């Protein structure tokens, strides 16, 4: 069986399980469950702390897992990113008290508080900056006010938490993160990995498309299909009313409502947009 690690809590947990359900896999219904076996697909799911997943996968105890790119890089585990999953986006940034303009070059010799010492330590080494890392678990925004550090480096989503603490971000992102599928370095040979990737990719594709249905008179068919031709052409079938046709076509999510306006002007009626859970092109 393919052993898959899934976040058991935090910002990635619900989105990861939702994506796996959309890909056709069973997921737990009780948050206290630590293991779930999906025998129909020959996989086992293990629900773990997101920070621990890269270690379990890298050491070979589990085959693949879903975690944040920032956590993978911070762990230093012998695991590799296999697929970006399109959710849980964040940026890892420096922050300091609002005021004079700060620069990354000023970090030399400073005390920097962070919950990601592995990620930050490697970044500083790559940029030739020597600084003192102050490792803290959890929120670090109070570290400067309490005199523990001069600067903080933390995951930033909206930046609201840092602003409330009187801090402002500066410099380019140290890491641009999102949820990723990871595997141990020999993951390419794992039975069951290819179907998992294909299913997850089909969910990602579905996020960019919608299914559109509409009715149109025969004489306006060419005009409407010219506006929305689909991937391999639309599906066209006859309606009970003479001279009218039903059309179904896959359309890009971006601009879908503008397309509806154009189709209506071209003679389409009863236009419907439908969300998709998975698409294989």
Tab-separated table of C-alpha atoms in Angstrom:
chain	number	residue	atom	x	y	z
A	1	UNK	CA	0.000	0.000	0.000
A	2	UNK	CA	1.075	3.562	-0.698
A	3	UNK	CA	1.507	5.354	2.647
A	4	UNK	CA	0.495	9.019	2.481
A	5	UNK	CA	1.010	11.632	5.209
A	6	UNK	CA	-1.685	14.306	5.541
A	7	UNK	CA	-1.674	17.370	7.854
A	8	UNK	CA	-3.789	16.661	10.919
A	9	UNK	CA	-4.379	20.314	11.851
A	10	UNK	CA	-3.488	23.852	10.906
A	11	UNK	CA	-4.167	25.865	7.777
A	12	UNK	CA	-3.253	23.020	5.400
A	13	UNK	CA	-5.333	20.240	6.967
A	14	UNK	CA	-8.838	20.935	5.685
A	15	UNK	CA	-7.726	21.968	2.190
A	16	UNK	CA	-5.546	18.861	1.848
A	17	UNK	CA	-8.382	16.513	2.809
A	18	UNK	CA	-10.795	18.373	0.521
A	19	UNK	CA	-8.415	17.955	-2.400
A	20	UNK	CA	-7.935	14.255	-1.696
A	21	UNK	CA	-11.706	13.741	-1.551
A	22	UNK	CA	-12.072	15.545	-4.880
A	23	UNK	CA	-9.422	13.157	-6.238
A	24	UNK	CA	-11.637	10.218	-5.249
A	25	UNK	CA	-9.956	9.082	-2.017
A	26	UNK	CA	-11.629	8.388	1.299
A	27	UNK	CA	-10.840	10.788	4.122
A	28	UNK	CA	-11.465	10.663	7.838
A	29	UNK	CA	-14.722	11.930	9.310
A	30	UNK	CA	-13.417	12.097	12.883
A	31	UNK	CA	-10.504	14.467	13.548
A	32	UNK	CA	-9.276	12.094	16.274
A	33	UNK	CA	-8.528	9.343	13.755
A	34	UNK	CA	-4.781	9.074	13.082
A	35	UNK	CA	-4.884	6.427	10.326
A	36	UNK	CA	-7.366	5.697	7.555
A	37	UNK	CA	-7.139	2.796	5.108
A	38	UNK	CA	-8.625	3.246	1.644
A	39	UNK	CA	-8.479	-0.354	0.460
A	40	UNK	CA	-10.288	0.429	-2.800
A	41	UNK	CA	-7.292	2.497	-3.919
A	42	UNK	CA	-4.619	0.563	-2.011
A	43	UNK	CA	-3.492	3.532	0.089
A	44	UNK	CA	-3.125	4.334	3.778
A	45	UNK	CA	-3.430	7.879	5.119
A	46	UNK	CA	-1.521	8.969	8.235
A	47	UNK	CA	-2.589	12.236	9.889
A	48	UNK	CA	0.441	13.993	11.350
A	49	UNK	CA	1.712	17.414	12.416
A	50	UNK	CA	2.576	19.298	9.203
A	51	UNK	CA	6.082	20.048	10.498
A	52	UNK	CA	6.810	16.338	11.046
A	53	UNK	CA	5.655	15.081	7.646
A	54	UNK	CA	8.885	15.819	5.745
A	55	UNK	CA	10.889	13.930	8.384
A	56	UNK	CA	8.699	10.810	8.212
A	57	UNK	CA	8.821	10.846	4.418
A	58	UNK	CA	12.528	11.647	4.201
A	59	UNK	CA	13.429	8.787	6.533
A	60	UNK	CA	11.347	6.378	4.450
A	61	UNK	CA	8.762	5.559	7.121
A	62	UNK	CA	6.065	6.959	4.827
A	63	UNK	CA	6.099	7.159	1.034
A	64	UNK	CA	4.702	10.590	0.222
A	65	UNK	CA	3.004	13.443	2.051
A	66	UNK	CA	1.395	16.841	1.846
A	67	UNK	CA	3.041	19.719	3.685
A	68	UNK	CA	4.190	23.300	3.132
A	69	UNK	CA	7.222	24.057	0.990
A	70	UNK	CA	8.575	26.175	3.845
A	71	UNK	CA	8.317	23.240	6.262
A	72	UNK	CA	10.014	20.907	3.777
A	73	UNK	CA	12.940	23.305	3.353
A	74	UNK	CA	13.165	23.989	7.090
A	75	UNK	CA	13.281	20.289	7.967
A	76	UNK	CA	16.406	19.487	5.970
A	77	UNK	CA	14.854	16.063	5.400
A	78	UNK	CA	15.851	13.813	2.514
A	79	UNK	CA	12.600	14.469	0.740
A	80	UNK	CA	11.833	16.263	-2.488
A	81	UNK	CA	8.953	18.300	-3.875
A	82	UNK	CA	6.900	16.339	-6.418
A	83	UNK	CA	3.924	18.595	-7.183
A	84	UNK	CA	2.670	22.065	-6.236
A	85	UNK	CA	-0.907	21.818	-4.983
A	86	UNK	CA	-2.142	25.391	-5.384
A	87	UNK	CA	-3.342	26.165	-1.837
A	88	UNK	CA	-1.867	27.365	1.443
A	89	UNK	CA	0.124	30.137	-0.212
A	90	UNK	CA	2.357	32.289	2.012
A	91	UNK	CA	5.641	34.176	1.991
A	92	UNK	CA	8.496	33.960	4.469
A	93	UNK	CA	9.660	37.512	5.181
A	94	UNK	CA	11.837	39.622	7.456
A	95	UNK	CA	10.048	42.123	9.703
A	96	UNK	CA	11.215	44.850	12.058
A	97	UNK	CA	9.678	47.785	13.968
A	98	UNK	CA	8.030	50.292	11.648
A	99	UNK	CA	10.151	53.340	11.071
A	100	UNK	CA	13.385	53.885	9.153
A	101	UNK	CA	13.868	51.876	5.991
A	102	UNK	CA	15.378	48.469	6.697
A	103	UNK	CA	17.498	46.351	4.380
A	104	UNK	CA	18.604	42.738	4.316
A	105	UNK	CA	22.242	43.867	4.411
A	106	UNK	CA	21.615	45.210	7.931
A	107	UNK	CA	20.911	41.680	9.212
A	108	UNK	CA	24.614	40.969	9.768
A	109	UNK	CA	25.289	40.676	13.487
A	110	UNK	CA	21.612	40.996	14.428
A	111	UNK	CA	19.496	38.643	16.535
A	112	UNK	CA	16.772	37.169	14.337
A	113	UNK	CA	13.842	35.340	15.933
A	114	UNK	CA	12.215	32.600	13.853
A	115	UNK	CA	10.311	29.338	13.999
A	116	UNK	CA	12.167	28.183	10.864
A	117	UNK	CA	15.875	28.092	11.804
A	118	UNK	CA	16.767	25.527	9.144
A	119	UNK	CA	15.233	27.495	6.292
A	120	UNK	CA	16.530	30.848	7.505
A	121	UNK	CA	19.994	29.518	8.397
A	122	UNK	CA	20.551	28.160	4.902
A	123	UNK	CA	19.280	31.382	3.311
A	124	UNK	CA	21.655	33.492	5.420
A	125	UNK	CA	24.587	31.192	4.602
A	126	UNK	CA	23.811	31.390	0.879
A	127	UNK	CA	23.848	35.192	1.096
A	128	UNK	CA	26.990	35.391	3.229
A	129	UNK	CA	25.220	36.977	6.208
A	130	UNK	CA	26.290	36.058	9.745
A	131	UNK	CA	23.573	36.569	12.333
A	132	UNK	CA	22.363	35.016	15.592
A	133	UNK	CA	19.266	32.867	15.203
A	134	UNK	CA	16.807	32.828	18.094
A	135	UNK	CA	14.596	29.745	17.705
A	136	UNK	CA	11.063	30.142	18.984
A	137	UNK	CA	8.090	27.798	18.662
A	138	UNK	CA	4.961	29.434	17.316
A	139	UNK	CA	4.370	33.171	16.996
A	140	UNK	CA	7.494	35.337	16.971
A	141	UNK	CA	5.974	38.826	16.610
A	142	UNK	CA	6.486	39.655	20.324
A	143	UNK	CA	10.178	38.738	20.317
A	144	UNK	CA	11.420	42.261	19.556
A	145	UNK	CA	9.201	44.005	22.106
A	146	UNK	CA	10.335	41.534	24.788
A	147	UNK	CA	14.002	42.142	23.959
A	148	UNK	CA	14.727	38.644	22.657
A	149	UNK	CA	15.540	39.704	19.094
A	150	UNK	CA	16.214	42.689	16.840
A	151	UNK	CA	14.420	41.299	13.792
A	152	UNK	CA	11.946	38.490	13.124
A	153	UNK	CA	11.581	36.177	10.128
A	154	UNK	CA	8.185	34.570	9.814
A	155	UNK	CA	5.506	33.238	7.500
A	156	UNK	CA	3.368	36.110	6.267
A	157	UNK	CA	-0.113	35.702	4.812
A	158	UNK	CA	-1.823	39.090	4.966
A	159	UNK	CA	0.721	40.734	7.305
A	160	UNK	CA	-2.046	41.842	9.681
A	161	UNK	CA	-0.570	40.067	12.725
A	162	UNK	CA	2.820	41.713	12.230
A	163	UNK	CA	1.236	45.133	11.715
A	164	UNK	CA	-0.692	44.796	14.965
A	165	UNK	CA	2.618	44.168	16.705
A	166	UNK	CA	4.029	47.369	15.190
A	167	UNK	CA	6.207	45.550	12.662
A	168	UNK	CA	6.619	45.947	8.917
A	169	UNK	CA	8.057	43.509	6.403
A	170	UNK	CA	11.061	44.370	4.269
A	171	UNK	CA	13.286	42.801	1.656
A	172	UNK	CA	12.367	40.190	-0.924
A	173	UNK	CA	10.645	37.010	0.300
A	174	UNK	CA	13.037	34.451	1.734
A	175	UNK	CA	10.698	31.721	0.492
A	176	UNK	CA	7.438	31.679	-1.457
A	177	UNK	CA	5.527	28.732	-0.049
A	178	UNK	CA	2.399	26.709	-0.755
A	179	UNK	CA	1.169	23.189	-0.098
A	180	UNK	CA	3.209	20.586	-1.972
A	181	UNK	CA	3.211	16.846	-2.475
A	182	UNK	CA	6.562	15.512	-1.330
A	183	UNK	CA	8.249	12.133	-1.622
A	184	UNK	CA	11.481	10.526	-0.554
A	185	UNK	CA	14.299	10.822	-3.047
A	186	UNK	CA	13.501	7.405	-4.570
A	187	UNK	CA	9.753	8.119	-4.760
A	188	UNK	CA	9.653	7.747	-8.535
A	189	UNK	CA	9.673	3.946	-8.227
A	190	UNK	CA	6.751	3.732	-5.801
A	191	UNK	CA	3.726	1.716	-6.942
A	192	UNK	CA	0.623	3.858	-6.740
A	193	UNK	CA	2.409	7.212	-6.996
A	194	UNK	CA	1.541	7.788	-10.667
A	195	UNK	CA	-2.240	7.414	-10.114
A	196	UNK	CA	-2.049	9.727	-7.094
A	197	UNK	CA	-0.264	12.435	-9.088
A	198	UNK	CA	-2.673	12.078	-12.007
A	199	UNK	CA	-5.683	12.428	-9.722
A	200	UNK	CA	-4.286	15.457	-7.924
A	201	UNK	CA	-3.363	17.081	-11.227
A	202	UNK	CA	-6.927	16.534	-12.454
A	203	UNK	CA	-8.205	18.437	-9.422
A	204	UNK	CA	-5.780	21.278	-10.145
A	205	UNK	CA	-6.965	21.443	-13.758
A	206	UNK	CA	-10.591	21.570	-12.594
A	207	UNK	CA	-9.810	24.721	-10.621
A	208	UNK	CA	-9.123	26.509	-13.910
A	209	UNK	CA	-12.215	25.363	-15.835
A	210	UNK	CA	-16.013	25.377	-15.635
A	211	UNK	CA	-18.619	23.378	-17.523
A	212	UNK	CA	-20.985	25.557	-19.545
A	213	UNK	CA	-24.374	24.425	-20.874
A	214	UNK	CA	-26.713	26.472	-23.027
A	215	UNK	CA	-29.499	26.193	-25.592
A	216	UNK	CA	-29.289	27.846	-28.993
A	217	UNK	CA	-31.262	28.003	-32.231
A	218	UNK	CA	-29.722	26.123	-35.152
A	219	UNK	CA	-29.025	29.318	-37.101
A	220	UNK	CA	-26.960	30.756	-34.188
A	221	UNK	CA	-24.925	27.618	-33.464
A	222	UNK	CA	-21.871	28.636	-35.481
A	223	UNK	CA	-21.741	32.041	-33.802
A	224	UNK	CA	-21.850	30.607	-30.275
A	225	UNK	CA	-19.428	27.737	-30.844
A	226	UNK	CA	-17.072	30.220	-32.436
A	227	UNK	CA	-16.960	32.025	-29.087
A	228	UNK	CA	-16.502	28.848	-27.022
A	229	UNK	CA	-15.067	25.896	-28.904
A	230	UNK	CA	-13.943	23.871	-25.889
A	231	UNK	CA	-10.935	21.578	-25.716
A	232	UNK	CA	-11.877	19.134	-28.488
A	233	UNK	CA	-15.032	20.868	-29.639
A	234	UNK	CA	-18.434	21.239	-27.914
A	235	UNK	CA	-21.007	18.495	-27.384
A	236	UNK	CA	-24.150	19.324	-29.385
A	237	UNK	CA	-27.477	17.488	-29.122
A	238	UNK	CA	-31.016	18.174	-30.367
A	239	UNK	CA	-33.775	19.460	-28.116
A	240	UNK	CA	-37.437	18.464	-28.288
A	241	UNK	CA	-38.291	21.877	-29.710
A	242	UNK	CA	-37.601	21.840	-33.461
A	243	UNK	CA	-34.643	23.928	-34.580
A	244	UNK	CA	-33.095	24.173	-31.111
A	245	UNK	CA	-29.903	22.531	-29.834
A	246	UNK	CA	-28.296	21.906	-26.450
A	247	UNK	CA	-24.567	22.680	-26.198
A	248	UNK	CA	-22.095	21.599	-23.509
A	249	UNK	CA	-18.549	22.943	-23.517
A	250	UNK	CA	-15.551	23.218	-21.179
A	251	UNK	CA	-14.533	26.863	-20.706
A	252	UNK	CA	-11.723	28.634	-18.786
A	253	UNK	CA	-12.829	29.933	-15.392
A	254	UNK	CA	-11.131	33.240	-16.089
A	255	UNK	CA	-13.511	35.420	-18.089
A	256	UNK	CA	-16.396	32.931	-17.895
A	257	UNK	CA	-18.999	35.573	-17.036
A	258	UNK	CA	-17.847	37.838	-19.854
A	259	UNK	CA	-18.214	34.828	-22.150
A	260	UNK	CA	-21.789	34.335	-20.885
A	261	UNK	CA	-22.584	37.924	-21.913
A	262	UNK	CA	-21.144	37.349	-25.376
A	263	UNK	CA	-23.006	34.064	-25.849
A	264	UNK	CA	-26.303	35.611	-24.820
A	265	UNK	CA	-25.800	38.385	-27.389
A	266	UNK	CA	-25.061	35.682	-29.982
A	267	UNK	CA	-28.374	33.933	-29.284
A	268	UNK	CA	-27.597	31.446	-26.491
A	269	UNK	CA	-30.297	30.984	-23.838
A	270	UNK	CA	-30.557	29.069	-20.561
A	271	UNK	CA	-26.800	29.437	-19.971
A	272	UNK	CA	-25.524	27.487	-16.956
A	273	UNK	CA	-22.064	27.383	-15.370
A	274	UNK	CA	-21.172	24.315	-13.289
A	275	UNK	CA	-18.244	23.801	-10.896
A	276	UNK	CA	-15.995	20.795	-11.546
A	277	UNK	CA	-14.183	18.584	-9.052
A	278	UNK	CA	-11.717	16.924	-11.432
A	279	UNK	CA	-10.747	17.276	-15.091
A	280	UNK	CA	-8.357	15.162	-17.176
A	281	UNK	CA	-7.425	16.706	-20.484
